[in-house]
PDB file of C-alpha atoms in Angstrom:
ATOM      1  CA  MET A 455     151.433  96.035 199.353  1.00  0.00           C
ATOM      2  CA  ARG A 456     152.381  99.275 197.988  1.00  0.00           C
ATOM      3  CA  ASN A 457     150.418 102.506 197.679  1.00  0.00           C
ATOM      4  CA  LEU A 458     151.023 104.477 194.617  1.00  0.00           C
ATOM      5  CA  LEU A 459     150.620 108.016 194.106  1.00  0.00           C
ATOM      6  CA  MET A 460     150.560 109.334 190.574  1.00  0.00           C
ATOM      7  CA  LYS A 461     149.488 112.234 188.489  1.00  0.00           C
ATOM      8  CA  VAL A 462     147.410 112.404 185.396  1.00  0.00           C
ATOM      9  CA  ASN A 463     146.887 114.924 182.517  1.00  0.00           C
ATOM     10  CA  TYR A 464     144.152 114.551 180.360  1.00  0.00           C
ATOM     11  CA  ASP A 465     141.836 116.380 177.574  1.00  0.00           C
ATOM     12  CA  GLY A 466     138.436 115.637 178.964  1.00  0.00           C
ATOM     13  CA  THR A 467     136.437 116.277 175.476  1.00  0.00           C
ATOM     14  CA  ASN A 468     135.785 112.800 174.792  1.00  0.00           C
ATOM     15  CA  TYR A 469     134.913 111.403 178.368  1.00  0.00           C
ATOM     16  CA  ASP A 470     132.299 111.773 180.883  1.00  0.00           C
ATOM     17  CA  GLY A 471     134.211 113.146 183.897  1.00  0.00           C
ATOM     18  CA  PHE A 472     136.798 111.474 185.911  1.00  0.00           C
ATOM     19  CA  GLN A 473     134.761 109.122 188.377  1.00  0.00           C
ATOM     20  CA  THR A 474     133.778 105.904 186.916  1.00  0.00           C
ATOM     21  CA  GLN A 475     130.134 105.603 185.371  1.00  0.00           C
ATOM     22  CA  PRO A 476     127.908 102.422 184.280  1.00  0.00           C
ATOM     23  CA  GLN A 477     128.753 103.211 180.428  1.00  0.00           C
ATOM     24  CA  GLY A 478     132.444 102.930 181.372  1.00  0.00           C
ATOM     25  CA  ASN A 479     133.678 106.067 179.416  1.00  0.00           C
ATOM     26  CA  THR A 480     135.588 107.830 182.231  1.00  0.00           C
ATOM     27  CA  ILE A 481     139.222 108.818 183.111  1.00  0.00           C
ATOM     28  CA  GLN A 482     139.238 106.495 186.274  1.00  0.00           C
ATOM     29  CA  ASP A 483     137.923 103.729 183.783  1.00  0.00           C
ATOM     30  CA  ARG A 484     140.570 104.124 181.152  1.00  0.00           C
ATOM     31  CA  LEU A 485     143.414 104.283 184.150  1.00  0.00           C
ATOM     32  CA  GLU A 486     141.998 101.109 185.895  1.00  0.00           C
ATOM     33  CA  GLN A 487     141.644  99.205 182.704  1.00  0.00           C
ATOM     34  CA  ALA A 488     145.310 100.042 181.902  1.00  0.00           C
ATOM     35  CA  ILE A 489     146.666  98.936 185.124  1.00  0.00           C
ATOM     36  CA  LEU A 490     144.422  95.687 184.801  1.00  0.00           C
ATOM     37  CA  HIS A 491     146.183  95.119 181.607  1.00  0.00           C
ATOM     38  CA  LEU A 492     149.633  95.838 183.287  1.00  0.00           C
ATOM     39  CA  THR A 493     149.404  93.954 186.386  1.00  0.00           C
ATOM     40  CA  GLY A 494     146.580  91.530 186.111  1.00  0.00           C
ATOM     41  CA  GLU A 495     144.759  93.343 189.260  1.00  0.00           C
ATOM     42  CA  GLU A 496     141.162  94.416 189.157  1.00  0.00           C
ATOM     43  CA  LEU A 497     141.240  97.346 191.651  1.00  0.00           C
ATOM     44  CA  LYS A 498     139.774 100.910 192.234  1.00  0.00           C
ATOM     45  CA  ILE A 499     141.872 104.434 192.096  1.00  0.00           C
ATOM     46  CA  THR A 500     141.200 107.243 194.444  1.00  0.00           C
ATOM     47  CA  ALA A 501     141.339 110.382 192.848  1.00  0.00           C
ATOM     48  CA  SER A 502     141.866 113.784 194.492  1.00  0.00           C
ATOM     49  CA  GLY A 503     138.398 114.522 193.442  1.00  0.00           C
ATOM     50  CA  ARG A 504     135.827 114.403 190.287  1.00  0.00           C
ATOM     51  CA  THR A 505     135.681 116.524 187.383  1.00  0.00           C
ATOM     52  CA  ASP A 506     132.439 117.018 185.198  1.00  0.00           C
ATOM     53  CA  ALA A 507     132.136 115.673 181.658  1.00  0.00           C
ATOM     54  CA  GLY A 508     134.323 117.649 179.014  1.00  0.00           C
ATOM     55  CA  VAL A 509     136.527 119.030 181.786  1.00  0.00           C
ATOM     56  CA  HIS A 510     140.303 118.764 181.518  1.00  0.00           C
ATOM     57  CA  ALA A 511     142.920 118.264 184.202  1.00  0.00           C
ATOM     58  CA  TYR A 512     147.031 119.262 184.496  1.00  0.00           C
ATOM     59  CA  GLY A 513     148.402 116.621 187.140  1.00  0.00           C
ATOM     60  CA  GLN A 514     145.423 115.592 188.871  1.00  0.00           C
ATOM     61  CA  PRO A 515     146.695 112.956 191.692  1.00  0.00           C
ATOM     62  CA  PHE A 516     145.153 109.517 192.188  1.00  0.00           C
ATOM     63  CA  ASN A 517     146.409 106.638 193.995  1.00  0.00           C
ATOM     64  CA  PHE A 518     145.969 102.872 194.437  1.00  0.00           C
ATOM     65  CA  THR A 519     147.499  99.928 196.461  1.00  0.00           C
ATOM     66  CA  THR A 520     149.123  97.109 194.423  1.00  0.00           C
ATOM     67  CA  SER A 521     150.936  94.026 195.018  1.00  0.00           C
ATOM     68  CA  SER A 522     152.863  94.430 191.860  1.00  0.00           C
ATOM     69  CA  ARG A 523     156.646  94.794 192.242  1.00  0.00           C
ATOM     70  CA  ILE A 524     157.159  96.743 188.896  1.00  0.00           C
ATOM     71  CA  PRO A 525     159.987  99.545 189.630  1.00  0.00           C
ATOM     72  CA  LEU A 526     158.423 103.232 190.072  1.00  0.00           C
ATOM     73  CA  GLU A 527     160.559 104.555 187.009  1.00  0.00           C
ATOM     74  CA  ARG A 528     158.437 101.904 184.563  1.00  0.00           C
ATOM     75  CA  TRP A 529     155.312 102.772 185.551  1.00  0.00           C
ATOM     76  CA  CYS A 530     154.264 105.936 183.589  1.00  0.00           C
ATOM     77  CA  LEU A 531     155.774 104.690 180.421  1.00  0.00           C
ATOM     78  CA  ALA A 532     153.982 101.285 180.945  1.00  0.00           C
ATOM     79  CA  LEU A 533     150.523 102.975 181.593  1.00  0.00           C
ATOM     80  CA  ASN A 534     150.982 105.435 178.856  1.00  0.00           C
ATOM     81  CA  ALA A 535     151.512 102.472 176.371  1.00  0.00           C
ATOM     82  CA  ARG A 536     147.941 101.282 177.318  1.00  0.00           C
ATOM     83  CA  LEU A 537     146.204 104.503 177.714  1.00  0.00           C
ATOM     84  CA  PRO A 538     144.608 106.696 174.765  1.00  0.00           C
ATOM     85  CA  GLN A 539     146.470 109.601 173.626  1.00  0.00           C
ATOM     86  CA  ASP A 540     144.532 112.201 175.480  1.00  0.00           C
ATOM     87  CA  ILE A 541     145.329 110.582 178.733  1.00  0.00           C
ATOM     88  CA  VAL A 542     148.866 110.666 180.059  1.00  0.00           C
ATOM     89  CA  VAL A 543     150.281 109.723 183.219  1.00  0.00           C
ATOM     90  CA  THR A 544     153.277 112.017 184.071  1.00  0.00           C
ATOM     91  CA  GLU A 545     154.502 111.189 187.816  1.00  0.00           C
ATOM     92  CA  ALA A 546     154.513 108.112 190.017  1.00  0.00           C
ATOM     93  CA  ARG A 547     155.754 107.845 193.777  1.00  0.00           C
ATOM     94  CA  GLU A 548     155.457 105.490 196.676  1.00  0.00           C
ATOM     95  CA  VAL A 549     153.393 106.904 199.597  1.00  0.00           C
ATOM     96  CA  PRO A 550     152.533 105.472 202.856  1.00  0.00           C
ATOM     97  CA  LEU A 551     149.534 103.285 202.982  1.00  0.00           C
ATOM     98  CA  THR A 552     147.605 105.771 205.016  1.00  0.00           C
ATOM     99  CA  PHE A 553     147.678 108.340 202.312  1.00  0.00           C
ATOM    100  CA  HIS A 554     144.594 108.985 200.593  1.00  0.00           C
ATOM    101  CA  SER A 555     144.519 111.806 197.538  1.00  0.00           C
ATOM    102  CA  ARG A 556     141.185 113.025 198.177  1.00  0.00           C
ATOM    103  CA  ARG A 557     141.124 113.310 202.219  1.00  0.00           C
ATOM    104  CA  GLY A 558     144.741 114.538 201.941  1.00  0.00           C
ATOM    105  CA  ALA A 559     144.123 117.299 199.615  1.00  0.00           C
ATOM    106  CA  LYS A 560     144.379 120.756 201.114  1.00  0.00           C
ATOM    107  CA  ARG A 561     143.866 123.409 198.167  1.00  0.00           C
ATOM    108  CA  LYS A 562     142.686 122.858 194.698  1.00  0.00           C
ATOM    109  CA  THR A 563     143.122 125.261 191.811  1.00  0.00           C
ATOM    110  CA  TYR A 564     140.843 125.307 188.746  1.00  0.00           C
ATOM    111  CA  ARG A 565     141.513 127.607 185.619  1.00  0.00           C
ATOM    112  CA  TYR A 566     138.976 128.619 183.179  1.00  0.00           C
ATOM    113  CA  THR A 567     139.919 129.870 180.028  1.00  0.00           C
ATOM    114  CA  ILE A 568     138.001 132.375 177.759  1.00  0.00           C
ATOM    115  CA  ASN A 569     139.074 133.232 174.202  1.00  0.00           C
ATOM    116  CA  GLY A 570     138.062 137.173 173.808  1.00  0.00           C
ATOM    117  CA  ASN A 571     138.839 137.476 170.362  1.00  0.00           C
ATOM    118  CA  ARG A 572     136.876 137.966 167.484  1.00  0.00           C
ATOM    119  CA  PHE A 573     137.696 134.460 165.797  1.00  0.00           C
ATOM    120  CA  PRO A 574     138.084 131.263 167.402  1.00  0.00           C
ATOM    121  CA  ASP A 575     141.615 129.575 168.008  1.00  0.00           C
ATOM    122  CA  PRO A 576     141.050 126.299 166.117  1.00  0.00           C
ATOM    123  CA  PHE A 577     144.103 124.732 167.778  1.00  0.00           C
ATOM    124  CA  GLN A 578     142.698 125.521 171.373  1.00  0.00           C
ATOM    125  CA  ARG A 579     139.025 125.303 170.729  1.00  0.00           C
ATOM    126  CA  ARG A 580     138.761 122.166 172.956  1.00  0.00           C
ATOM    127  CA  TRP A 581     140.069 124.100 175.795  1.00  0.00           C
ATOM    128  CA  GLN A 582     138.475 127.575 175.416  1.00  0.00           C
ATOM    129  CA  LEU A 583     135.183 129.048 175.529  1.00  0.00           C
ATOM    130  CA  HIS A 584     135.050 131.535 172.523  1.00  0.00           C
ATOM    131  CA  HIS A 585     133.370 134.836 173.485  1.00  0.00           C
ATOM    132  CA  PRO A 586     133.751 137.229 170.589  1.00  0.00           C
ATOM    133  CA  VAL A 587     131.578 139.960 172.069  1.00  0.00           C
ATOM    134  CA  ARG A 588     133.468 142.499 174.135  1.00  0.00           C
ATOM    135  CA  LEU A 589     133.492 141.608 178.056  1.00  0.00           C
ATOM    136  CA  ASP A 590     133.981 144.386 180.727  1.00  0.00           C
ATOM    137  CA  ILE A 591     137.208 142.487 182.143  1.00  0.00           C
ATOM    138  CA  PRO A 592     137.913 145.009 185.041  1.00  0.00           C
ATOM    139  CA  ALA A 593     134.183 144.504 186.213  1.00  0.00           C
ATOM    140  CA  MET A 594     134.633 140.683 185.934  1.00  0.00           C
ATOM    141  CA  GLN A 595     137.819 141.225 188.018  1.00  0.00           C
ATOM    142  CA  GLN A 596     135.856 143.158 190.511  1.00  0.00           C
ATOM    143  CA  GLY A 597     132.817 140.654 190.573  1.00  0.00           C
ATOM    144  CA  LEU A 598     135.319 137.900 191.269  1.00  0.00           C
ATOM    145  CA  THR A 599     136.635 139.389 194.621  1.00  0.00           C
ATOM    146  CA  HIS A 600     133.441 138.885 196.088  1.00  0.00           C
ATOM    147  CA  ILE A 601     133.737 135.217 196.336  1.00  0.00           C
ATOM    148  CA  LEU A 602     136.779 135.375 198.582  1.00  0.00           C
ATOM    149  CA  GLY A 603     136.781 133.927 201.935  1.00  0.00           C
ATOM    150  CA  THR A 604     134.465 131.349 203.650  1.00  0.00           C
ATOM    151  CA  HIS A 605     130.693 131.310 202.536  1.00  0.00           C
ATOM    152  CA  ASP A 606     127.824 129.046 201.725  1.00  0.00           C
ATOM    153  CA  PHE A 607     127.958 128.656 197.802  1.00  0.00           C
ATOM    154  CA  THR A 608     124.637 127.224 197.345  1.00  0.00           C
ATOM    155  CA  SER A 609     123.948 129.998 194.962  1.00  0.00           C
ATOM    156  CA  PHE A 610     126.875 128.534 192.916  1.00  0.00           C
ATOM    157  CA  ALA A 611     126.305 124.804 193.226  1.00  0.00           C
ATOM    158  CA  SER A 612     124.273 122.489 190.926  1.00  0.00           C
ATOM    159  CA  ARG A 613     120.685 121.877 192.020  1.00  0.00           C
ATOM    160  CA  ARG A 614     121.467 118.209 192.136  1.00  0.00           C
ATOM    161  CA  SER A 615     124.233 118.828 194.648  1.00  0.00           C
ATOM    162  CA  THR A 616     123.877 116.194 197.315  1.00  0.00           C
ATOM    163  CA  LYS A 617     126.376 117.376 199.824  1.00  0.00           C
ATOM    164  CA  ALA A 618     125.499 118.019 203.378  1.00  0.00           C
ATOM    165  CA  SER A 619     126.996 121.377 203.595  1.00  0.00           C
ATOM    166  CA  HIS A 620     127.661 123.879 200.724  1.00  0.00           C
ATOM    167  CA  VAL A 621     130.237 125.919 202.994  1.00  0.00           C
ATOM    168  CA  ARG A 622     133.655 126.243 201.170  1.00  0.00           C
ATOM    169  CA  THR A 623     136.834 128.599 201.576  1.00  0.00           C
ATOM    170  CA  ILE A 624     138.188 130.503 198.724  1.00  0.00           C
ATOM    171  CA  PHE A 625     141.515 131.477 199.308  1.00  0.00           C
ATOM    172  CA  GLU A 626     142.524 133.187 196.010  1.00  0.00           C
ATOM    173  CA  ALA A 627     141.027 134.381 192.659  1.00  0.00           C
ATOM    174  CA  HIS A 628     142.190 136.396 189.924  1.00  0.00           C
ATOM    175  CA  MET A 629     142.577 136.999 186.111  1.00  0.00           C
ATOM    176  CA  GLU A 630     145.146 136.977 183.736  1.00  0.00           C
ATOM    177  CA  VAL A 631     144.769 138.258 180.174  1.00  0.00           C
ATOM    178  CA  ASP A 632     147.376 137.413 177.326  1.00  0.00           C
ATOM    179  CA  ARG A 633     146.988 139.681 174.392  1.00  0.00           C
ATOM    180  CA  SER A 634     150.089 138.035 172.418  1.00  0.00           C
ATOM    181  CA  MET A 635     147.689 136.614 169.817  1.00  0.00           C
ATOM    182  CA  CYS A 636     145.272 139.671 169.286  1.00  0.00           C
ATOM    183  CA  ARG A 637     145.489 140.974 165.762  1.00  0.00           C
ATOM    184  CA  PRO A 638     146.831 144.537 165.224  1.00  0.00           C
ATOM    185  CA  SER A 639     143.929 147.461 165.286  1.00  0.00           C
ATOM    186  CA  SER A 640     141.240 144.927 166.110  1.00  0.00           C
ATOM    187  CA  LEU A 641     138.658 144.631 168.905  1.00  0.00           C
ATOM    188  CA  ASP A 642     140.243 141.389 170.025  1.00  0.00           C
ATOM    189  CA  GLN A 643     140.523 141.142 173.890  1.00  0.00           C
ATOM    190  CA  GLY A 644     142.997 138.072 174.163  1.00  0.00           C
ATOM    191  CA  VAL A 645     142.843 135.042 176.192  1.00  0.00           C
ATOM    192  CA  ILE A 646     141.245 135.665 179.696  1.00  0.00           C
ATOM    193  CA  GLN A 647     142.463 133.205 182.253  1.00  0.00           C
ATOM    194  CA  THR A 648     140.679 132.894 185.439  1.00  0.00           C
ATOM    195  CA  TYR A 649     142.303 131.058 188.474  1.00  0.00           C
ATOM    196  CA  ILE A 650     140.378 129.898 191.502  1.00  0.00           C
ATOM    197  CA  THR A 651     141.757 128.175 194.547  1.00  0.00           C
ATOM    198  CA  GLY A 652     139.697 126.967 197.206  1.00  0.00           C
ATOM    199  CA  SER A 653     139.446 124.148 200.192  1.00  0.00           C
ATOM    200  CA  GLY A 654     137.050 122.122 197.781  1.00  0.00           C
ATOM    201  CA  PHE A 655     134.233 122.704 195.277  1.00  0.00           C
ATOM    202  CA  LEU A 656     130.686 121.821 194.801  1.00  0.00           C
ATOM    203  CA  GLN A 657     129.496 120.310 191.712  1.00  0.00           C
ATOM    204  CA  HIS A 658     129.463 122.920 188.723  1.00  0.00           C
ATOM    205  CA  MET A 659     130.586 125.627 191.256  1.00  0.00           C
ATOM    206  CA  VAL A 660     133.633 127.200 189.326  1.00  0.00           C
ATOM    207  CA  ARG A 661     131.255 126.903 185.929  1.00  0.00           C
ATOM    208  CA  ILE A 662     128.339 128.666 187.655  1.00  0.00           C
ATOM    209  CA  ILE A 663     130.785 131.373 189.044  1.00  0.00           C
ATOM    210  CA  MET A 664     132.263 131.791 185.402  1.00  0.00           C
ATOM    211  CA  GLY A 665     128.687 131.815 183.928  1.00  0.00           C
ATOM    212  CA  THR A 666     127.708 134.842 186.291  1.00  0.00           C
ATOM    213  CA  LEU A 667     131.018 136.521 185.783  1.00  0.00           C
ATOM    214  CA  ILE A 668     130.380 136.491 182.123  1.00  0.00           C
ATOM    215  CA  HIS A 669     126.995 138.099 182.776  1.00  0.00           C
ATOM    216  CA  VAL A 670     128.963 141.019 184.690  1.00  0.00           C
ATOM    217  CA  GLY A 671     131.208 141.379 181.719  1.00  0.00           C
ATOM    218  CA  GLU A 672     128.446 141.607 179.410  1.00  0.00           C
ATOM    219  CA  GLY A 673     126.786 144.332 181.589  1.00  0.00           C
ATOM    220  CA  LYS A 674     123.717 142.116 182.463  1.00  0.00           C
ATOM    221  CA  ILE A 675     124.918 141.899 186.318  1.00  0.00           C
ATOM    222  CA  ASP A 676     126.693 144.628 188.422  1.00  0.00           C
ATOM    223  CA  ALA A 677     129.986 143.420 189.760  1.00  0.00           C
ATOM    224  CA  ASP A 678     129.089 144.123 193.385  1.00  0.00           C
ATOM    225  CA  HIS A 679     125.721 142.298 192.837  1.00  0.00           C
ATOM    226  CA  VAL A 680     127.701 139.094 192.982  1.00  0.00           C
ATOM    227  CA  ALA A 681     128.058 139.551 196.568  1.00  0.00           C
ATOM    228  CA  GLU A 682     124.137 139.631 196.906  1.00  0.00           C
ATOM    229  CA  ILE A 683     123.813 136.512 194.789  1.00  0.00           C
ATOM    230  CA  LEU A 684     126.144 134.800 197.205  1.00  0.00           C
ATOM    231  CA  ALA A 685     124.212 135.706 200.134  1.00  0.00           C
ATOM    232  CA  ALA A 686     120.851 134.699 198.523  1.00  0.00           C
ATOM    233  CA  CYS A 687     121.833 131.075 198.734  1.00  0.00           C
ATOM    234  CA  ASP A 688     119.623 130.439 195.708  1.00  0.00           C
ATOM    235  CA  ARG A 689     121.012 128.635 192.419  1.00  0.00           C
ATOM    236  CA  SER A 690     118.365 130.848 190.597  1.00  0.00           C
ATOM    237  CA  ALA A 691     120.004 133.859 191.624  1.00  0.00           C
ATOM    238  CA  ALA A 692     123.251 133.441 189.905  1.00  0.00           C
ATOM    239  CA  GLY A 693     123.981 133.245 186.303  1.00  0.00           C
ATOM    240  CA  PRO A 694     124.128 130.138 183.730  1.00  0.00           C
ATOM    241  CA  THR A 695     126.563 127.265 184.134  1.00  0.00           C
ATOM    242  CA  ALA A 696     129.767 127.871 181.755  1.00  0.00           C
ATOM    243  CA  MET A 697     130.724 125.588 179.096  1.00  0.00           C
ATOM    244  CA  ALA A 698     132.910 122.694 180.468  1.00  0.00           C
ATOM    245  CA  LYS A 699     135.362 122.714 177.894  1.00  0.00           C
ATOM    246  CA  GLY A 700     136.815 125.895 179.220  1.00  0.00           C
ATOM    247  CA  LEU A 701     137.533 124.379 182.698  1.00  0.00           C
ATOM    248  CA  ALA A 702     140.674 122.634 183.765  1.00  0.00           C
ATOM    249  CA  LEU A 703     141.766 121.178 186.995  1.00  0.00           C
ATOM    250  CA  TRP A 704     144.900 123.250 187.316  1.00  0.00           C
ATOM    251  CA  SER A 705     146.850 121.965 190.810  1.00  0.00           C
ATOM    252  CA  VAL A 706     146.008 120.059 193.911  1.00  0.00           C
ATOM    253  CA  GLU A 707     148.074 120.778 196.768  1.00  0.00           C
ATOM    254  CA  TYR A 708     148.755 118.905 199.906  1.00  0.00           C
ATOM    255  CA  ASP A 709     150.460 119.820 203.196  1.00  0.00           C
ATOM    256  CA  GLU A 710     154.075 121.039 202.923  1.00  0.00           C
ATOM    257  CA  THR A 711     155.619 117.904 204.428  1.00  0.00           C
ATOM    258  CA  GLU A 712     153.506 115.773 201.928  1.00  0.00           C
ATOM    259  CA  SER A 713     154.066 117.708 198.989  1.00  0.00           C
ATOM    260  CA  GLU A 714     157.719 118.039 199.472  1.00  0.00           C
ATOM    261  CA  SER A 715     157.848 114.274 199.876  1.00  0.00           C
ATOM    262  CA  PHE A 716     155.627 113.041 197.022  1.00  0.00           C
ATOM    263  CA  PHE A 717     156.110 115.490 194.137  1.00  0.00           C
ATOM    264  CA  LEU A 718     159.659 116.979 194.114  1.00  0.00           C
TER     265      LEU A 718
END
């Protein structure tokens, strides 16, 4: 048996998230179907984590064991020929049988994209939340600093969360603003990218953080009130859940030895 570790990019617009669902319309379902068509094996893949319906990913790791002897260099092209065009496998490595994509993940980064220009970008509409009303970006950046560190993130977790503990660690969080598409002499604010890196994330956690920060940007919540929302450990204290389409799993990191060996 071989344990293969791969990376997949996908546009999640038309799917019910990564993890398999009864209706069979998930990224996992499509990948397992492609492997079945390629090797004849009915198997279950293990991913680095879940994504919600409508959420995207760049290079999400997943692994599975197979008895197939297909050479590594052929796997990506062979699977992509059997996958929809909005799902693309980009890398394949053979790893020890003990490797587990989810348990081995040390850091995950999500990116949330807001188009702050007056008009939406028709070419990026599936990947951006359009917010034409002016936002106080410095206030949002100030609010973002309050989530750094190890906290109980119950206020920023879905009420449906079944996790025994809502304690998570956020290592880094920052915003970047790209004004290259702003029209001269306009009120365009550009494309606002928020990157959040943590040890792990709860259901809807990043989207609720972003919904809260948008309220900060709109002047509905004071930036420093984010600390009080976090301390409340009460979902009703936070802002709304931001739309899924603006969210993408940006990267997943393993320890230095593993990352050097697996994805060079």
